[in-house]
Amino acid sequence: MAACRRVQLLLLLMSVSIYVCPIRGLRAAGNGNLNVNAPANNGSPQFPPAVIPAGNNVPAAGASQPRRATSWKLAEEEACREDLTRLCPKHTWNNNLAVLECLQDRKEESEIAADCNHLLWNYKFNLTTDPKFETVAGEVCKSTIAEIKECEEETRGKGYLVSCLVDHRGNITEYQCHQYITKMTTIIFSDYRLICGFMDKCREDINVLHCGSISPGEKDVHSQGEVISCLEKGLVKEAEEQDGRHIIKEDCKKAIMRVAELSSDDFHLDRYLYFSCRDDRERFCENVLAGEGKVYKCLFNHKFEESMSEKCRDALTTRQKLIAQDYKVSYSLAKACKVDLRKYRCNVDTNLPRAREARLSYLLLCLESAVHRGRTVSGECQGEMLDYRRMLMEDFSLSPEIVLHCRGEIETHCSGLHRKGRTLHCLMRVGRGDKGSVENLCQQALQTLIQEADPGADYRIDRALNEACESVILTACKHIRNGDPMILSCLMEHLYTEKMVEDCEHRLLELQYFISRDWKLDPVLYRKCQGDASRLCHTHGWNETSEMMPPGAIFSCLYRHAYRTEEQGRRLSRDCKVEVQRILHQRALDVKLDPELQKRCMTDLGKWCSEKTETGQELECLQDHLEDLVSDCRDVVGNLTELESEDIQIEALLMRACEPVIQSHCHEVADNQIDTGDLMECLVQNKHQKEMNDKCSVGVTHFQLIQMKDFRFSYKFKMACKEDVLKLCPNIKKKVDVVICLSTTVRNDTLQDAKEQRVSVKCRKQLRVEELEMSEDIRLEPDLFDSCKQDIGRLCPNVAFGNAQVIECLKENKKQLTQRCHQRVFKLQEVEMMDPELDYQLMRVCKQMIKRFCSDADARNMLLCLKQNKNSELMDPKCKQMITKRQITQNTDYRLNPVLRKACKADIPKFCQAILNKATDDNELEGQVISCLKLKYADQRLSPDCEDQIRVVLQESALDYRLDPQLQVHCTEEISRLCAEEAAAQEQTGQVEECLKVNLLKIKHDSCKKEVLNMLKESKADIFVDPVLHTACALDIKHHCAAIPPGRGRQMSCLMEALGDKRVRLQPECKKRLQDRIDMWSYAAKVAPADGFSDLAMQVMASPSKNYILFMIALGVCILFLFCSTWAVWGRRRVLKLFV
């Protein structure tokens, strides 16, 4: 207790020196000196009684005899006179305490004489030996002692009273008592031996840590703040290293922290820091008044300034580390948050040891939890919390767990980046996997620090982020209040935009990586969703965790409930769902922001996507390799893709790229709070609008391709058809297979005229949408694409996939395709001809013509309608060309003409079975069946329905030779040689056919000649089949054959009779053409004998000598009849004779 008593008496002496009113028992001189009668002592300096060392009459070396024992002054002592004159202002000489303060606070390079040092030490030491000072303290602090029960109950006369007052210095409200207690602490803290109980508690630790070996020659012999500094550093290293270092005793730890706490309001009291930072204080904090920790805070704020001395920076860092271990070491924080700590019971947790409870991190987590729960925390306290949260983010070394567990990562990746939070952000970047990897303990330490500092609540806490993103915030986020949590969301919205700068991008992603791993670190999400999380996910408080529901799993729980329908059970509140969507939008920007995805897909990311480093490529890569992923990763990617199908706005990068087309064509569905897949459907439908850019088109197409992998990835299709799929297409997962299954079912029901369609109406409607979308890009039909990939590379290398251009290219080069690809293309054409709406190129090129001519036509009769209007003057040339292409395709095989196929279903096997026997399912017949039917049409043997359809085919092909595949096959060379000019004409009106007929004698190839002869034969059956003749004879038909119906050669016979009737005058052109046809038929009859009786009859009827031929035939019949009759009569007579 001797040391305690010395402290109290010393404090009393200081209080007396500054106390302006007389105190009973002592007389205060105006100059602040003590007036105490002291007996003379032979040659020894005469100190007042309180100054004379007890039991020690040895005078101080060099001390002179004072002139007045009752008014002894340090300034009058010979040992210190020179130093006093040199170092201290003259107005301080009459005040012993002012002189003492001046000499011990001198500049570091200014030394004082050893005798003066010794004199000063004895002066301070002997102040602690006079019991009268306790009485003085009782007088000065009378009301304060009455308020502080502990001090009032202290035993008097043992020096405990003043010690108690020092301990409760923060609670002293009486001005005079507070002033002298504060002043006296300066004396105490100048030497650790004067601090009550410190020496007793820490002697062993001082010796073990060699803290007492500091050379006193470097400092005042009585200024031993470095001893305390040494112990403080030992305490800090113990927390940071835990490697078998000496463990400081608990009593000494408490004493060290108590010393730091008692020196927290005035930086003068931390002697080591005071001497280390004296120049820096003058440089940075010259106008900051001492007291209430203001100088500390000022120096902390300038800690990383370039001009800050390293020694001061180290001392400040040690001080901050002590604050991290015990918040009370910060005077301003402890004072500002005292009420709130008590209010929210942040320091009464009996389950925690005192050391844990006192930590800054515990205080911050406790008070942050109150703030996040919507409780009121004083503005002053929140301001202090903000300062210290920023402090933790600026300097990683203040977090012992980071220093302990991340040492290797720091040395390997982040050395030399200590200042302004750069090391911490470097570690965060390593933690993201951008610069290697970190150990689990380091990762956990980083996550814990982010929770303690809580930069998500205020971006300014993260100085590195603040500085990097300042320009972005000022431009892109200027509408948001400074410090608002939504600043981070604003920055994320502008990630990868023109407004974002690279440094800000890196800092932002590094921070968001850790925020994304704990849903509570996004304050807006927590505020809006804490009720839902508690209700649906069974969460606990803000700073509480559960092994059953770790922080990373809570968000997964929330978004699973976000998109539930009412039928599926409990859902999120609207406000919470909006926030969940916001977070999903952010996570879509970077796969590393989705903890579950990164955790489960780490192996697959390395295996399949190591080269995908551009924005958004990693998730696209995982989706592309969905079938190759391990099951856990496949499930996560599948769930995320399914979620995107319902709300494509989650794909922030895609939405950003598609902004122009959304604004122009999809703004109505984009504004809907509930998407349900409408926006993506709109984007697909407008994929080729002028506002559509390459990025948006690629993104939309990629999403379409991903949808093909699983029908669940198409939200609208899934919701409309899930029951039909389960019933009709069980165990089928791929969307394309599901579409084929359902569409086949619909087609079969339609063809069989089923009474009730097996596929529901809503599913059929959505199925139509899916079929139309798939027709736009060959890649959306995986089987076709895989079969034709080689052919595409060979025949269509520079053709873009969109607008069905690759499919069209394959159709145009059909004869050069490999067998497998050819079969697939044929199947595709068969489907398109049955349902022309699925012919994307036809519908696109003829879109306006369909509106003009076929707006009321059924979708399945669209091509038929277009063909009927093909020769209209209003028909668009491009559409007309496309119609011709489809007609050419139809005529290559009857199966590609569904109307003809249905009309002739009985005639085809009846007349053309030999051709069918040679046919294969997936290859064209090159018009052979249709040619067969044409011949039967000429023979007038077809059924009425089939005859009508063949007549249409004949009429069409008569105008354009390209519509006759057999003619194309056999006469290509002859057309090039004989009719090149006609074939090159842009508009085909039958000139090539007429050319071949006229040059029939010049045709060398028998097969071609046969085809031309067939054309002549067909023209006999119907004048419409001969467009040149029909055009020449149109007026004559109208005048002479109007009452005769077309077909079966009736109108042709009428014209031939008119030609032979001299009373009828035909048009010269018609007469000429008819005569030419007669000559051609005559030649045909010579070179092409009749194939049958009907063919022979037709040739006879067309012959100029038909009357002679008919007469001879009739005569022959009569002769035959007479012969037969005579033979019959003769035979009967012979029989009768035999019986007679």
Short mmCIF file of N, CA and C in Angstrom, two decimals, residues 643-776:
data_model
loop_
_atom_site.label_atom_id
_atom_site.label_comp_id
_atom_site.label_asym_id
_atom_site.label_seq_id
_atom_site.Cartn_x
_atom_site.Cartn_y
_atom_site.Cartn_z
N LEU A 643 -34.46 -20.23 -61.75
CA LEU A 643 -34.86 -18.96 -61.15
C LEU A 643 -34.76 -17.83 -62.16
N GLU A 644 -33.71 -17.84 -62.96
CA GLU A 644 -33.54 -16.80 -63.99
C GLU A 644 -34.65 -16.87 -65.02
N SER A 645 -35.15 -18.07 -65.30
CA SER A 645 -36.20 -18.20 -66.31
C SER A 645 -37.48 -17.50 -65.86
N GLU A 646 -37.69 -17.45 -64.54
CA GLU A 646 -38.87 -16.75 -64.02
C GLU A 646 -38.64 -15.26 -63.96
N ASP A 647 -37.43 -14.86 -63.62
CA ASP A 647 -37.11 -13.44 -63.48
C ASP A 647 -35.78 -13.18 -64.15
N ILE A 648 -35.82 -12.94 -65.45
CA ILE A 648 -34.57 -12.76 -66.21
C ILE A 648 -33.88 -11.47 -65.80
N GLN A 649 -34.57 -10.58 -65.09
CA GLN A 649 -33.94 -9.34 -64.64
C GLN A 649 -32.83 -9.62 -63.63
N ILE A 650 -32.80 -10.83 -63.09
CA ILE A 650 -31.69 -11.23 -62.23
C ILE A 650 -30.37 -11.13 -63.01
N GLU A 651 -30.45 -11.39 -64.31
CA GLU A 651 -29.27 -11.28 -65.16
C GLU A 651 -28.99 -9.80 -65.44
N ALA A 652 -28.33 -9.15 -64.49
CA ALA A 652 -28.14 -7.70 -64.58
C ALA A 652 -27.37 -7.29 -65.83
N LEU A 653 -26.34 -8.06 -66.18
CA LEU A 653 -25.54 -7.71 -67.35
C LEU A 653 -26.37 -7.80 -68.63
N LEU A 654 -27.21 -8.81 -68.71
CA LEU A 654 -28.07 -8.97 -69.88
C LEU A 654 -29.08 -7.83 -69.95
N MET A 655 -29.66 -7.49 -68.81
CA MET A 655 -30.63 -6.39 -68.79
C MET A 655 -29.98 -5.08 -69.20
N ARG A 656 -28.77 -4.89 -68.78
CA ARG A 656 -28.05 -3.67 -69.13
C ARG A 656 -27.80 -3.62 -70.64
N ALA A 657 -27.40 -4.76 -71.20
CA ALA A 657 -27.14 -4.81 -72.64
C ALA A 657 -28.41 -4.65 -73.46
N CYS A 658 -29.53 -5.10 -72.90
CA CYS A 658 -30.80 -5.10 -73.64
C CYS A 658 -31.65 -3.87 -73.34
N GLU A 659 -31.10 -2.90 -72.65
CA GLU A 659 -31.88 -1.72 -72.26
C GLU A 659 -32.56 -1.05 -73.46
N PRO A 660 -31.88 -0.83 -74.60
CA PRO A 660 -32.54 -0.15 -75.72
C PRO A 660 -33.78 -0.89 -76.23
N VAL A 661 -33.66 -2.20 -76.42
CA VAL A 661 -34.80 -2.95 -76.95
C VAL A 661 -35.90 -3.08 -75.90
N ILE A 662 -35.54 -3.14 -74.64
CA ILE A 662 -36.55 -3.18 -73.57
C ILE A 662 -37.35 -1.89 -73.56
N GLN A 663 -36.66 -0.76 -73.65
CA GLN A 663 -37.34 0.52 -73.65
C GLN A 663 -38.24 0.69 -74.86
N SER A 664 -37.82 0.14 -76.00
CA SER A 664 -38.59 0.33 -77.23
C SER A 664 -39.74 -0.65 -77.37
N HIS A 665 -39.54 -1.90 -76.93
CA HIS A 665 -40.52 -2.94 -77.25
C HIS A 665 -41.05 -3.70 -76.03
N CYS A 666 -40.36 -3.66 -74.91
CA CYS A 666 -40.75 -4.53 -73.79
C CYS A 666 -40.93 -3.75 -72.48
N HIS A 667 -41.11 -2.44 -72.57
CA HIS A 667 -41.15 -1.66 -71.33
C HIS A 667 -42.35 -2.01 -70.47
N GLU A 668 -43.44 -2.44 -71.09
CA GLU A 668 -44.63 -2.75 -70.30
C GLU A 668 -44.40 -3.97 -69.42
N VAL A 669 -43.83 -5.03 -69.99
CA VAL A 669 -43.58 -6.23 -69.17
C VAL A 669 -42.40 -6.03 -68.23
N ALA A 670 -41.44 -5.16 -68.63
CA ALA A 670 -40.28 -4.91 -67.77
C ALA A 670 -40.69 -4.17 -66.50
N ASP A 671 -41.75 -3.38 -66.58
CA ASP A 671 -42.20 -2.61 -65.42
C ASP A 671 -42.99 -3.45 -64.44
N ASN A 672 -43.38 -4.65 -64.84
CA ASN A 672 -44.14 -5.51 -63.93
C ASN A 672 -43.28 -5.95 -62.77
N GLN A 673 -43.83 -5.88 -61.57
CA GLN A 673 -43.07 -6.31 -60.39
C GLN A 673 -42.87 -7.82 -60.41
N ILE A 674 -43.81 -8.54 -61.00
CA ILE A 674 -43.69 -10.00 -61.11
C ILE A 674 -43.45 -10.32 -62.58
N ASP A 675 -42.32 -10.93 -62.87
CA ASP A 675 -41.90 -11.14 -64.25
C ASP A 675 -42.59 -12.36 -64.87
N THR A 676 -42.43 -13.52 -64.28
CA THR A 676 -42.97 -14.80 -64.74
C THR A 676 -42.59 -15.12 -66.18
N GLY A 677 -41.41 -14.70 -66.59
CA GLY A 677 -40.89 -15.09 -67.89
C GLY A 677 -41.35 -14.25 -69.06
N ASP A 678 -42.20 -13.25 -68.83
CA ASP A 678 -42.72 -12.43 -69.94
C ASP A 678 -41.62 -11.61 -70.61
N LEU A 679 -40.69 -11.11 -69.82
CA LEU A 679 -39.67 -10.22 -70.38
C LEU A 679 -38.76 -10.98 -71.34
N MET A 680 -38.34 -12.18 -70.96
CA MET A 680 -37.48 -12.96 -71.86
C MET A 680 -38.24 -13.33 -73.13
N GLU A 681 -39.50 -13.66 -73.00
CA GLU A 681 -40.30 -13.98 -74.17
C GLU A 681 -40.38 -12.78 -75.11
N CYS A 682 -40.52 -11.60 -74.54
CA CYS A 682 -40.57 -10.38 -75.33
C CYS A 682 -39.23 -10.14 -76.03
N LEU A 683 -38.13 -10.36 -75.32
CA LEU A 683 -36.81 -10.16 -75.91
C LEU A 683 -36.58 -11.14 -77.07
N VAL A 684 -37.03 -12.36 -76.90
CA VAL A 684 -36.88 -13.35 -77.98
C VAL A 684 -37.68 -12.93 -79.21
N GLN A 685 -38.89 -12.45 -78.97
CA GLN A 685 -39.75 -12.05 -80.08
C GLN A 685 -39.19 -10.84 -80.82
N ASN A 686 -38.44 -10.00 -80.10
CA ASN A 686 -37.89 -8.79 -80.71
C ASN A 686 -36.38 -8.89 -80.90
N LYS A 687 -35.93 -10.10 -81.04
CA LYS A 687 -34.50 -10.36 -81.09
C LYS A 687 -33.81 -9.73 -82.30
N HIS A 688 -34.59 -9.47 -83.35
CA HIS A 688 -33.98 -8.95 -84.57
C HIS A 688 -34.47 -7.55 -84.93
N GLN A 689 -34.92 -6.85 -83.88
CA GLN A 689 -35.27 -5.45 -84.08
C GLN A 689 -34.00 -4.62 -84.23
N LYS A 690 -34.14 -3.45 -84.80
CA LYS A 690 -32.96 -2.61 -85.03
C LYS A 690 -32.32 -2.16 -83.72
N GLU A 691 -33.12 -2.09 -82.63
CA GLU A 691 -32.56 -1.67 -81.35
C GLU A 691 -31.73 -2.77 -80.68
N MET A 692 -31.85 -3.99 -81.17
CA MET A 692 -31.14 -5.12 -80.57
C MET A 692 -29.66 -5.06 -80.95
N ASN A 693 -28.81 -5.00 -79.93
CA ASN A 693 -27.37 -4.98 -80.19
C ASN A 693 -26.79 -6.39 -80.06
N ASP A 694 -25.53 -6.52 -80.41
CA ASP A 694 -24.90 -7.84 -80.43
C ASP A 694 -24.87 -8.48 -79.05
N LYS A 695 -24.53 -7.67 -78.02
CA LYS A 695 -24.44 -8.23 -76.66
C LYS A 695 -25.77 -8.79 -76.20
N CYS A 696 -26.82 -8.03 -76.43
CA CYS A 696 -28.15 -8.48 -76.02
C CYS A 696 -28.56 -9.72 -76.81
N SER A 697 -28.31 -9.70 -78.12
CA SER A 697 -28.69 -10.83 -78.95
C SER A 697 -27.96 -12.11 -78.53
N VAL A 698 -26.67 -11.98 -78.26
CA VAL A 698 -25.89 -13.14 -77.81
C VAL A 698 -26.41 -13.65 -76.47
N GLY A 699 -26.70 -12.72 -75.55
CA GLY A 699 -27.20 -13.11 -74.23
C GLY A 699 -28.54 -13.80 -74.31
N VAL A 700 -29.44 -13.28 -75.11
CA VAL A 700 -30.77 -13.88 -75.26
C VAL A 700 -30.65 -15.26 -75.89
N THR A 701 -29.82 -15.37 -76.92
CA THR A 701 -29.63 -16.66 -77.59
C THR A 701 -29.01 -17.68 -76.63
N HIS A 702 -28.04 -17.23 -75.85
CA HIS A 702 -27.43 -18.14 -74.88
C HIS A 702 -28.48 -18.66 -73.91
N PHE A 703 -29.34 -17.78 -73.45
CA PHE A 703 -30.38 -18.23 -72.51
C PHE A 703 -31.33 -19.21 -73.19
N GLN A 704 -31.63 -18.97 -74.45
CA GLN A 704 -32.47 -19.91 -75.18
C GLN A 704 -31.80 -21.28 -75.29
N LEU A 705 -30.51 -21.26 -75.55
CA LEU A 705 -29.77 -22.51 -75.68
C LEU A 705 -29.75 -23.27 -74.36
N ILE A 706 -29.58 -22.54 -73.27
CA ILE A 706 -29.58 -23.18 -71.95
C ILE A 706 -30.95 -23.78 -71.66
N GLN A 707 -32.00 -23.09 -72.07
CA GLN A 707 -33.35 -23.60 -71.83
C GLN A 707 -33.57 -24.95 -72.48
N MET A 708 -32.85 -25.22 -73.56
CA MET A 708 -33.01 -26.49 -74.25
C MET A 708 -32.58 -27.67 -73.40
N LYS A 709 -31.76 -27.42 -72.40
CA LYS A 709 -31.20 -28.52 -71.61
C LYS A 709 -32.20 -29.10 -70.62
N ASP A 710 -33.21 -28.31 -70.25
CA ASP A 710 -34.18 -28.79 -69.27
C ASP A 710 -35.44 -27.93 -69.41
N PHE A 711 -36.58 -28.58 -69.57
CA PHE A 711 -37.81 -27.80 -69.78
C PHE A 711 -38.15 -26.94 -68.56
N ARG A 712 -37.58 -27.27 -67.38
CA ARG A 712 -37.83 -26.44 -66.19
C ARG A 712 -37.20 -25.05 -66.32
N PHE A 713 -36.24 -24.92 -67.23
CA PHE A 713 -35.56 -23.63 -67.40
C PHE A 713 -36.40 -22.62 -68.18
N SER A 714 -37.55 -23.08 -68.71
CA SER A 714 -38.50 -22.16 -69.36
C SER A 714 -39.70 -22.04 -68.44
N TYR A 715 -39.74 -20.95 -67.69
CA TYR A 715 -40.73 -20.84 -66.62
C TYR A 715 -42.15 -20.94 -67.15
N LYS A 716 -42.48 -20.18 -68.19
CA LYS A 716 -43.85 -20.19 -68.70
C LYS A 716 -44.22 -21.55 -69.26
N PHE A 717 -43.29 -22.18 -69.95
CA PHE A 717 -43.53 -23.51 -70.50
C PHE A 717 -43.72 -24.52 -69.38
N LYS A 718 -42.88 -24.42 -68.37
CA LYS A 718 -42.97 -25.33 -67.23
C LYS A 718 -44.33 -25.21 -66.55
N MET A 719 -44.74 -23.97 -66.27
CA MET A 719 -46.00 -23.77 -65.55
C MET A 719 -47.20 -24.19 -66.39
N ALA A 720 -47.12 -23.98 -67.71
CA ALA A 720 -48.26 -24.30 -68.56
C ALA A 720 -48.37 -25.80 -68.84
N CYS A 721 -47.24 -26.49 -68.88
CA CYS A 721 -47.25 -27.87 -69.39
C CYS A 721 -46.78 -28.93 -68.39
N LYS A 722 -46.53 -28.54 -67.14
CA LYS A 722 -45.94 -29.53 -66.23
C LYS A 722 -46.85 -30.75 -66.03
N GLU A 723 -48.17 -30.54 -65.98
CA GLU A 723 -49.07 -31.68 -65.82
C GLU A 723 -49.10 -32.53 -67.08
N ASP A 724 -49.08 -31.89 -68.25
CA ASP A 724 -49.08 -32.64 -69.51
C ASP A 724 -47.79 -33.44 -69.66
N VAL A 725 -46.67 -32.85 -69.24
CA VAL A 725 -45.39 -33.55 -69.33
C VAL A 725 -45.40 -34.80 -68.45
N LEU A 726 -45.89 -34.65 -67.23
CA LEU A 726 -45.95 -35.79 -66.32
C LEU A 726 -46.85 -36.90 -66.87
N LYS A 727 -47.91 -36.51 -67.56
CA LYS A 727 -48.87 -37.49 -68.06
C LYS A 727 -48.45 -38.10 -69.39
N LEU A 728 -47.95 -37.27 -70.31
CA LEU A 728 -47.69 -37.73 -71.67
C LEU A 728 -46.23 -37.99 -71.97
N CYS A 729 -45.34 -37.30 -71.27
CA CYS A 729 -43.90 -37.42 -71.57
C CYS A 729 -43.10 -37.67 -70.30
N PRO A 730 -43.43 -38.66 -69.52
CA PRO A 730 -42.69 -38.90 -68.27
C PRO A 730 -41.25 -39.29 -68.55
N ASN A 731 -40.40 -38.93 -67.60
CA ASN A 731 -38.97 -39.27 -67.65
C ASN A 731 -38.22 -38.55 -68.78
N ILE A 732 -38.85 -37.59 -69.42
CA ILE A 732 -38.16 -36.78 -70.42
C ILE A 732 -37.79 -35.46 -69.78
N LYS A 733 -36.54 -35.07 -69.88
CA LYS A 733 -36.05 -33.88 -69.18
C LYS A 733 -35.70 -32.75 -70.14
N LYS A 734 -35.01 -33.07 -71.23
CA LYS A 734 -34.59 -32.03 -72.16
C LYS A 734 -35.80 -31.35 -72.78
N LYS A 735 -35.70 -30.04 -72.84
CA LYS A 735 -36.84 -29.27 -73.34
C LYS A 735 -37.17 -29.63 -74.79
N VAL A 736 -36.14 -29.77 -75.62
CA VAL A 736 -36.40 -30.06 -77.02
C VAL A 736 -37.13 -31.39 -77.17
N ASP A 737 -36.78 -32.37 -76.33
CA ASP A 737 -37.46 -33.67 -76.40
C ASP A 737 -38.89 -33.56 -75.89
N VAL A 738 -39.09 -32.73 -74.86
CA VAL A 738 -40.44 -32.51 -74.34
C VAL A 738 -41.30 -31.83 -75.40
N VAL A 739 -40.74 -30.83 -76.07
CA VAL A 739 -41.48 -30.12 -77.12
C VAL A 739 -41.85 -31.08 -78.25
N ILE A 740 -40.91 -31.91 -78.66
CA ILE A 740 -41.18 -32.88 -79.74
C ILE A 740 -42.26 -33.86 -79.30
N CYS A 741 -42.15 -34.32 -78.07
CA CYS A 741 -43.14 -35.27 -77.53
C CYS A 741 -44.54 -34.67 -77.54
N LEU A 742 -44.65 -33.46 -77.00
CA LEU A 742 -45.97 -32.82 -76.92
C LEU A 742 -46.50 -32.43 -78.29
N SER A 743 -45.63 -31.87 -79.13
CA SER A 743 -46.08 -31.44 -80.46
C SER A 743 -46.49 -32.64 -81.31
N THR A 744 -45.79 -33.76 -81.15
CA THR A 744 -46.16 -34.98 -81.86
C THR A 744 -47.54 -35.46 -81.42
N THR A 745 -47.77 -35.36 -80.12
CA THR A 745 -49.08 -35.75 -79.58
C THR A 745 -50.18 -34.86 -80.15
N VAL A 746 -49.93 -33.56 -80.19
CA VAL A 746 -50.92 -32.63 -80.75
C VAL A 746 -51.15 -32.92 -82.22
N ARG A 747 -50.07 -33.15 -82.97
CA ARG A 747 -50.18 -33.39 -84.41
C ARG A 747 -50.96 -34.67 -84.68
N ASN A 748 -50.67 -35.71 -83.92
CA ASN A 748 -51.38 -36.98 -84.13
C ASN A 748 -52.86 -36.84 -83.82
N ASP A 749 -53.16 -36.15 -82.74
CA ASP A 749 -54.57 -35.95 -82.40
C ASP A 749 -55.29 -35.16 -83.49
N THR A 750 -54.59 -34.19 -84.08
CA THR A 750 -55.19 -33.38 -85.13
C THR A 750 -55.41 -34.19 -86.40
N LEU A 751 -54.39 -34.95 -86.81
CA LEU A 751 -54.51 -35.74 -88.03
C LEU A 751 -55.56 -36.84 -87.91
N GLN A 752 -55.71 -37.39 -86.72
CA GLN A 752 -56.67 -38.48 -86.51
C GLN A 752 -58.05 -37.97 -86.14
N ASP A 753 -58.19 -36.62 -86.16
CA ASP A 753 -59.48 -35.99 -85.84
C ASP A 753 -60.02 -36.49 -84.51
N ALA A 754 -59.12 -36.51 -83.51
CA ALA A 754 -59.52 -36.97 -82.18
C ALA A 754 -60.59 -36.05 -81.60
N LYS A 755 -61.54 -36.65 -80.88
CA LYS A 755 -62.62 -35.87 -80.30
C LYS A 755 -62.10 -34.89 -79.25
N GLU A 756 -61.08 -35.32 -78.54
CA GLU A 756 -60.54 -34.46 -77.47
C GLU A 756 -59.02 -34.51 -77.52
N GLN A 757 -58.42 -33.33 -77.55
CA GLN A 757 -56.96 -33.24 -77.57
C GLN A 757 -56.40 -33.65 -76.21
N ARG A 758 -55.35 -34.47 -76.24
CA ARG A 758 -54.75 -34.92 -74.99
C ARG A 758 -53.93 -33.83 -74.31
N VAL A 759 -53.41 -32.90 -75.07
CA VAL A 759 -52.61 -31.80 -74.52
C VAL A 759 -53.55 -30.64 -74.20
N SER A 760 -53.42 -30.10 -72.99
CA SER A 760 -54.32 -29.04 -72.54
C SER A 760 -54.19 -27.79 -73.41
N VAL A 761 -55.22 -26.96 -73.35
CA VAL A 761 -55.25 -25.75 -74.17
C VAL A 761 -54.10 -24.81 -73.81
N LYS A 762 -53.89 -24.58 -72.51
CA LYS A 762 -52.84 -23.65 -72.10
C LYS A 762 -51.46 -24.16 -72.48
N CYS A 763 -51.29 -25.49 -72.45
CA CYS A 763 -50.00 -26.06 -72.85
C CYS A 763 -49.82 -25.94 -74.36
N ARG A 764 -50.89 -26.19 -75.14
CA ARG A 764 -50.78 -26.07 -76.59
C ARG A 764 -50.42 -24.64 -76.99
N LYS A 765 -50.97 -23.69 -76.29
CA LYS A 765 -50.68 -22.29 -76.59
C LYS A 765 -49.21 -21.97 -76.34
N GLN A 766 -48.68 -22.42 -75.19
CA GLN A 766 -47.27 -22.16 -74.89
C GLN A 766 -46.35 -23.01 -75.73
N LEU A 767 -46.82 -24.20 -76.08
CA LEU A 767 -46.04 -25.08 -76.95
C LEU A 767 -45.81 -24.41 -78.30
N ARG A 768 -46.81 -23.72 -78.78
CA ARG A 768 -46.67 -23.00 -80.05
C ARG A 768 -45.59 -21.93 -79.94
N VAL A 769 -45.55 -21.22 -78.81
CA VAL A 769 -44.53 -20.20 -78.59
C VAL A 769 -43.14 -20.82 -78.60
N GLU A 770 -43.00 -21.95 -77.93
CA GLU A 770 -41.70 -22.61 -77.86
C GLU A 770 -41.26 -23.11 -79.23
N GLU A 771 -42.19 -23.66 -80.00
CA GLU A 771 -41.86 -24.15 -81.34
C GLU A 771 -41.41 -23.01 -82.25
N LEU A 772 -42.09 -21.89 -82.14
CA LEU A 772 -41.72 -20.73 -82.95
C LEU A 772 -40.35 -20.22 -82.57
N GLU A 773 -40.06 -20.19 -81.28
CA GLU A 773 -38.74 -19.72 -80.83
C GLU A 773 -37.64 -20.65 -81.32
N MET A 774 -37.89 -21.95 -81.27
CA MET A 774 -36.88 -22.92 -81.67
C MET A 774 -36.57 -22.83 -83.16
N SER A 775 -37.53 -22.38 -83.95
CA SER A 775 -37.32 -22.34 -85.40
C SER A 775 -36.36 -21.23 -85.82
N GLU A 776 -36.04 -20.32 -84.91
CA GLU A 776 -35.22 -19.15 -85.27
C GLU A 776 -33.74 -19.45 -85.35
#
